[in-house]
Tab-separated table of C-alpha atoms and ligand atoms in Angstrom:
chain	number	residue	atom	x	y	z
A	1257	ALA	CA	-20.430	6.435	-29.901
A	1258	VAL	CA	-24.186	6.567	-29.762
A	1259	LEU	CA	-25.960	7.279	-26.484
A	1260	GLY	CA	-29.081	5.169	-26.394
A	1261	HIS	CA	-31.881	4.848	-23.887
A	1262	PHE	CA	-30.951	5.111	-20.202
A	1263	GLY	CA	-27.517	6.575	-21.060
A	1264	GLN	CA	-26.207	3.346	-22.564
A	1265	GLN	CA	-23.438	3.882	-25.057
A	1266	GLU	CA	-23.149	1.546	-27.967
A	1267	LEU	CA	-19.873	1.064	-29.829
A	1268	LEU	CA	-19.167	-0.692	-33.106
A	1269	PHE	CA	-15.724	-2.236	-33.644
A	1270	LYS	CA	-14.738	-3.691	-36.969
A	1271	ILE	CA	-12.187	-6.459	-36.457
A	1272	LEU	CA	-10.358	-8.248	-39.261
A	1273	VAL	CA	-9.547	-11.952	-39.212
A	1274	VAL	CA	-6.736	-12.724	-41.657
A	1275	GLY	CA	-4.242	-15.471	-42.461
A	1276	ASP	CA	-3.585	-18.254	-44.974
A	1277	TYR	CA	-6.371	-20.427	-46.339
A	1278	GLY	CA	-7.436	-23.332	-44.177
A	1279	VAL	CA	-5.974	-22.010	-40.906
A	1280	GLY	CA	-9.406	-21.776	-39.288
A	1281	LYS	CA	-10.507	-18.142	-39.673
A	1282	THR	CA	-14.104	-19.028	-40.497
A	1283	ALA	CA	-14.117	-21.629	-37.726
A	1284	ILE	CA	-12.909	-19.018	-35.197
A	1285	VAL	CA	-15.517	-16.464	-36.278
A	1286	ARG	CA	-18.243	-19.090	-36.184
A	1287	ARG	CA	-17.149	-20.349	-32.773
A	1288	TYR	CA	-17.128	-16.824	-31.395
A	1289	THR	CA	-20.394	-15.614	-32.908
A	1290	GLU	CA	-22.488	-18.805	-33.021
A	1291	GLY	CA	-20.783	-21.131	-30.548
A	1292	LYS	CA	-20.531	-23.834	-33.202
A	1293	PHE	CA	-17.807	-25.804	-34.970
A	1294	SER	CA	-17.834	-27.978	-38.081
A	1295	SER	CA	-14.991	-30.085	-39.456
A	1296	ASN	CA	-16.164	-29.518	-43.028
A	1297	TYR	CA	-13.959	-27.161	-44.995
A	1298	LYS	CA	-15.640	-24.703	-47.324
A	1299	THR	CA	-13.194	-22.014	-48.438
A	1300	THR	CA	-14.364	-18.417	-48.023
A	1301	ILE	CA	-14.930	-16.453	-51.219
A	1302	GLY	CA	-13.943	-12.782	-50.875
A	1303	ALA	CA	-15.083	-11.999	-47.347
A	1304	ASP	CA	-17.854	-12.571	-44.867
A	1305	PHE	CA	-18.797	-10.923	-41.623
A	1306	ALA	CA	-20.588	-11.848	-38.437
A	1307	VAL	CA	-21.515	-9.845	-35.357
A	1308	ARG	CA	-21.450	-10.506	-31.649
A	1309	SER	CA	-22.655	-8.011	-29.076
A	1310	ILE	CA	-21.109	-7.865	-25.661
A	1311	ASP	CA	-22.304	-6.025	-22.571
A	1312	TRP	CA	-18.928	-4.587	-21.668
A	1313	ASP	CA	-20.049	-2.779	-18.524
A	1314	SER	CA	-23.272	-1.388	-17.093
A	1315	HIS	CA	-23.338	1.478	-19.580
A	1316	THR	CA	-21.391	0.139	-22.588
A	1317	LYS	CA	-22.543	-2.299	-25.197
A	1318	ILE	CA	-19.981	-3.259	-27.856
A	1319	ASN	CA	-20.926	-4.715	-31.212
A	1320	LEU	CA	-17.997	-6.632	-32.616
A	1321	GLN	CA	-18.164	-6.963	-36.349
A	1322	LEU	CA	-15.762	-9.742	-37.322
A	1323	TRP	CA	-14.599	-9.671	-40.922
A	1324	ASP	CA	-13.580	-13.093	-42.098
A	1325	ILE	CA	-11.241	-12.471	-45.030
A	1326	ALA	CA	-10.565	-15.166	-47.655
A	1327	GLY	CA	-7.064	-16.558	-47.225
A	1328	HIS	CA	-6.590	-17.878	-50.711
A	1329	GLU	CA	-3.904	-16.253	-52.857
A	1330	ARG	CA	-6.279	-15.723	-55.723
A	1331	PHE	CA	-8.249	-13.151	-53.722
A	1332	GLY	CA	-5.017	-11.286	-52.848
A	1333	TYR	CA	-5.324	-7.555	-53.415
A	1334	MET	CA	-9.070	-7.668	-53.897
A	1335	THR	CA	-9.759	-8.404	-50.225
A	1336	ARG	CA	-7.888	-5.297	-49.059
A	1337	VAL	CA	-10.978	-3.186	-49.763
A	1338	TYR	CA	-12.530	-4.883	-46.731
A	1339	TYR	CA	-9.782	-3.551	-44.441
A	1340	LYS	CA	-11.183	-0.012	-44.406
A	1341	TYR	CA	-12.239	1.339	-40.980
A	1342	ALA	CA	-11.004	-1.746	-39.130
A	1343	VAL	CA	-9.816	-0.938	-35.593
A	1344	ALA	CA	-8.091	-4.254	-34.791
A	1345	ALA	CA	-7.087	-7.572	-36.336
A	1346	ALA	CA	-6.592	-11.220	-35.460
A	1347	LEU	CA	-3.812	-12.789	-37.546
A	1348	VAL	CA	-4.254	-16.537	-37.657
A	1349	PHE	CA	-1.936	-19.414	-38.553
A	1350	ASP	CA	-2.244	-23.181	-38.221
A	1351	ILE	CA	0.182	-24.484	-35.589
A	1352	SER	CA	0.387	-27.818	-37.441
A	1353	ARG	CA	1.442	-26.237	-40.770
A	1354	ILE	CA	4.722	-24.304	-40.699
A	1355	ALA	CA	4.038	-22.705	-44.097
A	1356	THR	CA	1.104	-20.810	-42.605
A	1357	PHE	CA	3.405	-19.405	-39.887
A	1358	ARG	CA	5.877	-18.264	-42.537
A	1359	SER	CA	3.051	-16.367	-44.233
A	1360	VAL	CA	2.278	-14.398	-41.072
A	1361	LYS	CA	4.950	-11.834	-42.000
A	1362	LYS	CA	3.259	-11.198	-45.331
A	1363	TRP	CA	-0.183	-10.817	-43.744
A	1364	LEU	CA	1.262	-8.482	-41.163
A	1365	SER	CA	2.885	-6.102	-43.648
A	1366	ASN	CA	-0.292	-6.277	-45.673
A	1367	LEU	CA	-2.264	-5.089	-42.620
A	1368	ARG	CA	0.244	-2.432	-41.554
A	1369	GLU	CA	0.366	-0.979	-45.072
A	1370	THR	CA	-3.372	-0.929	-45.585
A	1371	VAL	CA	-4.964	0.048	-42.302
A	1372	THR	CA	-4.254	2.544	-39.520
A	1373	LEU	CA	-6.430	4.214	-36.911
A	1374	PRO	CA	-7.876	7.644	-37.818
A	1375	ASP	CA	-4.984	9.355	-35.980
A	1376	GLY	CA	-2.454	7.387	-38.041
A	1377	SER	CA	-1.402	5.000	-35.271
A	1378	LYS	CA	-1.152	1.223	-35.603
A	1379	ILE	CA	-4.182	-0.962	-35.007
A	1380	PRO	CA	-3.858	-3.584	-32.251
A	1381	ILE	CA	-3.091	-7.025	-33.675
A	1382	VAL	CA	-3.235	-10.365	-31.915
A	1383	LEU	CA	-1.538	-13.491	-33.285
A	1384	LEU	CA	-3.490	-16.747	-33.049
A	1385	ALA	CA	-1.745	-20.124	-33.241
A	1386	ASN	CA	-4.865	-22.102	-34.103
A	1387	LYS	CA	-5.623	-25.856	-34.047
A	1388	CYS	CA	-3.682	-26.311	-30.814
A	1389	ASP	CA	-5.905	-29.366	-30.207
A	1390	ILE	CA	-3.894	-31.233	-32.858
A	1391	LYS	CA	-1.178	-33.226	-31.163
A	1392	GLU	CA	1.574	-33.123	-33.736
A	1393	PRO	CA	5.053	-31.632	-33.941
A	1394	SER	CA	4.384	-27.922	-34.123
A	1395	ILE	CA	6.082	-24.570	-34.025
A	1396	PRO	CA	7.938	-23.977	-30.734
A	1397	ASN	CA	6.525	-21.252	-28.477
A	1398	GLU	CA	9.907	-19.490	-28.343
A	1399	GLN	CA	9.816	-18.984	-32.087
A	1400	ILE	CA	6.350	-17.409	-31.878
A	1401	ILE	CA	7.339	-15.200	-28.938
A	1402	LYS	CA	10.445	-14.033	-30.813
A	1403	PHE	CA	8.385	-13.221	-33.872
A	1404	CYS	CA	5.907	-11.155	-31.830
A	1405	LYS	CA	8.720	-9.177	-30.171
A	1406	GLU	CA	10.439	-8.447	-33.476
A	1407	ASN	CA	7.236	-7.398	-35.169
A	1408	GLU	CA	5.526	-5.377	-32.417
A	1409	ILE	CA	2.637	-7.779	-31.955
A	1410	GLY	CA	1.282	-7.159	-28.463
A	1411	SER	CA	0.050	-10.637	-27.663
A	1412	TRP	CA	-0.530	-14.150	-28.973
A	1413	PHE	CA	-2.700	-17.101	-28.004
A	1414	LEU	CA	-2.755	-20.826	-28.644
A	1415	THR	CA	-6.334	-21.287	-29.847
A	1416	SER	CA	-8.673	-24.022	-30.900
A	1417	ALA	CA	-11.944	-23.253	-32.645
A	1418	LYS	CA	-12.741	-26.936	-32.287
A	1419	GLU	CA	-12.260	-27.125	-28.515
A	1420	ASN	CA	-13.191	-23.480	-27.887
A	1421	MET	CA	-9.819	-22.556	-26.406
A	1422	ASN	CA	-8.724	-18.936	-25.953
A	1423	ILE	CA	-11.040	-17.499	-28.610
A	1424	ASN	CA	-12.940	-15.352	-26.083
A	1425	GLU	CA	-9.674	-14.378	-24.415
A	1426	ALA	CA	-8.149	-13.227	-27.716
A	1427	MET	CA	-11.184	-11.110	-28.613
A	1428	HIS	CA	-11.226	-9.670	-25.101
A	1429	TYR	CA	-7.572	-8.687	-25.510
A	1430	LEU	CA	-8.376	-6.839	-28.738
A	1431	VAL	CA	-11.366	-5.001	-27.262
A	1432	VAL	CA	-9.315	-3.846	-24.248
A	1433	ASN	CA	-6.653	-2.505	-26.598
A	1434	VAL	CA	-9.110	-0.801	-28.925
A	1435	LEU	CA	-10.666	0.933	-25.917
A	1436	LYS	CA	-7.176	1.991	-24.762
A	1437	SER	CA	-6.369	3.490	-28.149
A	1438	LYS	CA	-9.553	5.586	-28.178
B	1638	GTP	P1	-10.237	-19.935	-46.070
B	1638	GTP	O1	-11.653	-19.504	-45.985
B	1638	GTP	O2	-9.977	-20.818	-47.245
B	1638	GTP	O3	-9.276	-18.777	-46.047
B	1638	GTP	O4	-9.889	-20.851	-44.777
B	1638	GTP	P2	-10.239	-20.589	-43.244
B	1638	GTP	O5	-9.038	-19.991	-42.593
B	1638	GTP	O6	-11.518	-19.866	-43.098
B	1638	GTP	O7	-10.367	-22.077	-42.664
B	1638	GTP	P3	-11.674	-22.784	-42.052
B	1638	GTP	O8	-12.157	-22.053	-40.854
B	1638	GTP	O9	-12.643	-23.029	-43.115
B	1638	GTP	O10	-11.030	-24.156	-41.523
B	1638	GTP	C1	-10.331	-25.044	-42.384
B	1638	GTP	C2	-10.415	-26.455	-41.827
B	1638	GTP	O11	-9.753	-26.538	-40.566
B	1638	GTP	C3	-11.852	-26.922	-41.586
B	1638	GTP	O12	-11.953	-28.291	-41.930
B	1638	GTP	C4	-12.028	-26.728	-40.089
B	1638	GTP	O13	-12.972	-27.625	-39.547
B	1638	GTP	C5	-10.632	-27.021	-39.565
B	1638	GTP	N1	-10.356	-26.304	-38.306
B	1638	GTP	C6	-10.557	-24.988	-38.049
B	1638	GTP	N2	-10.196	-24.676	-36.795
B	1638	GTP	C7	-9.776	-25.831	-36.227
B	1638	GTP	C8	-9.260	-26.150	-34.926
B	1638	GTP	O14	-9.135	-25.325	-34.011
B	1638	GTP	N3	-8.892	-27.461	-34.740
B	1638	GTP	C9	-8.998	-28.413	-35.703
B	1638	GTP	N4	-8.617	-29.641	-35.412
B	1638	GTP	N5	-9.481	-28.129	-36.932
B	1638	GTP	C10	-9.863	-26.860	-37.194
B	1639	MG	MG1	-12.860	-19.154	-44.438
């Protein structure tokens, strides 16, 4: 932590956003950092990052650095270099595509194997069931809840980058848990 002018402390949290291609990782990051959404799909190459600063309380400013990791198979192991020093992660799937939910397990073990906090403990992870604005047969909540219990995922949210649903809430959850783990 850096103590700035007037005793303000400024923290930097690196947060990963992972999951299969096309689930909406870039859309979530863009919604959260720029307040925008586009229905055009341009796949992410390698990784990207964007920052949003939040005035957490009267003496704490938090800079959230969101790392938007390419979901495509072909970037596989290469993208793991971006995991270093991350303190939390959002694991995203597309509620309208069951295959992306099946992949969550793979992304999770990938994260658990690659990144831990400096003291060796697990980083907080939140599961995001994105595109909840799409009204189509989707994955039942009970199945998601069961998965979270079995895999020690603290919380999950139905999100929509398009309709701006629960994105702020999910990031807030992560920040609270990063602060707890400090
Ligand atoms: P990769 O970069 O290839 O790993 O994919 P990504 O996870 O970054 O997906 P991206 O954010 O580019 O979104 C893929 C497509 O889904 C785009 O056409 C988005 O506009 C659309 N999309 C993203 N989020 C939502 C959402 O909440 N609702 C709906 N309806 N569409 C969404
Ligand atoms: Mg992307």
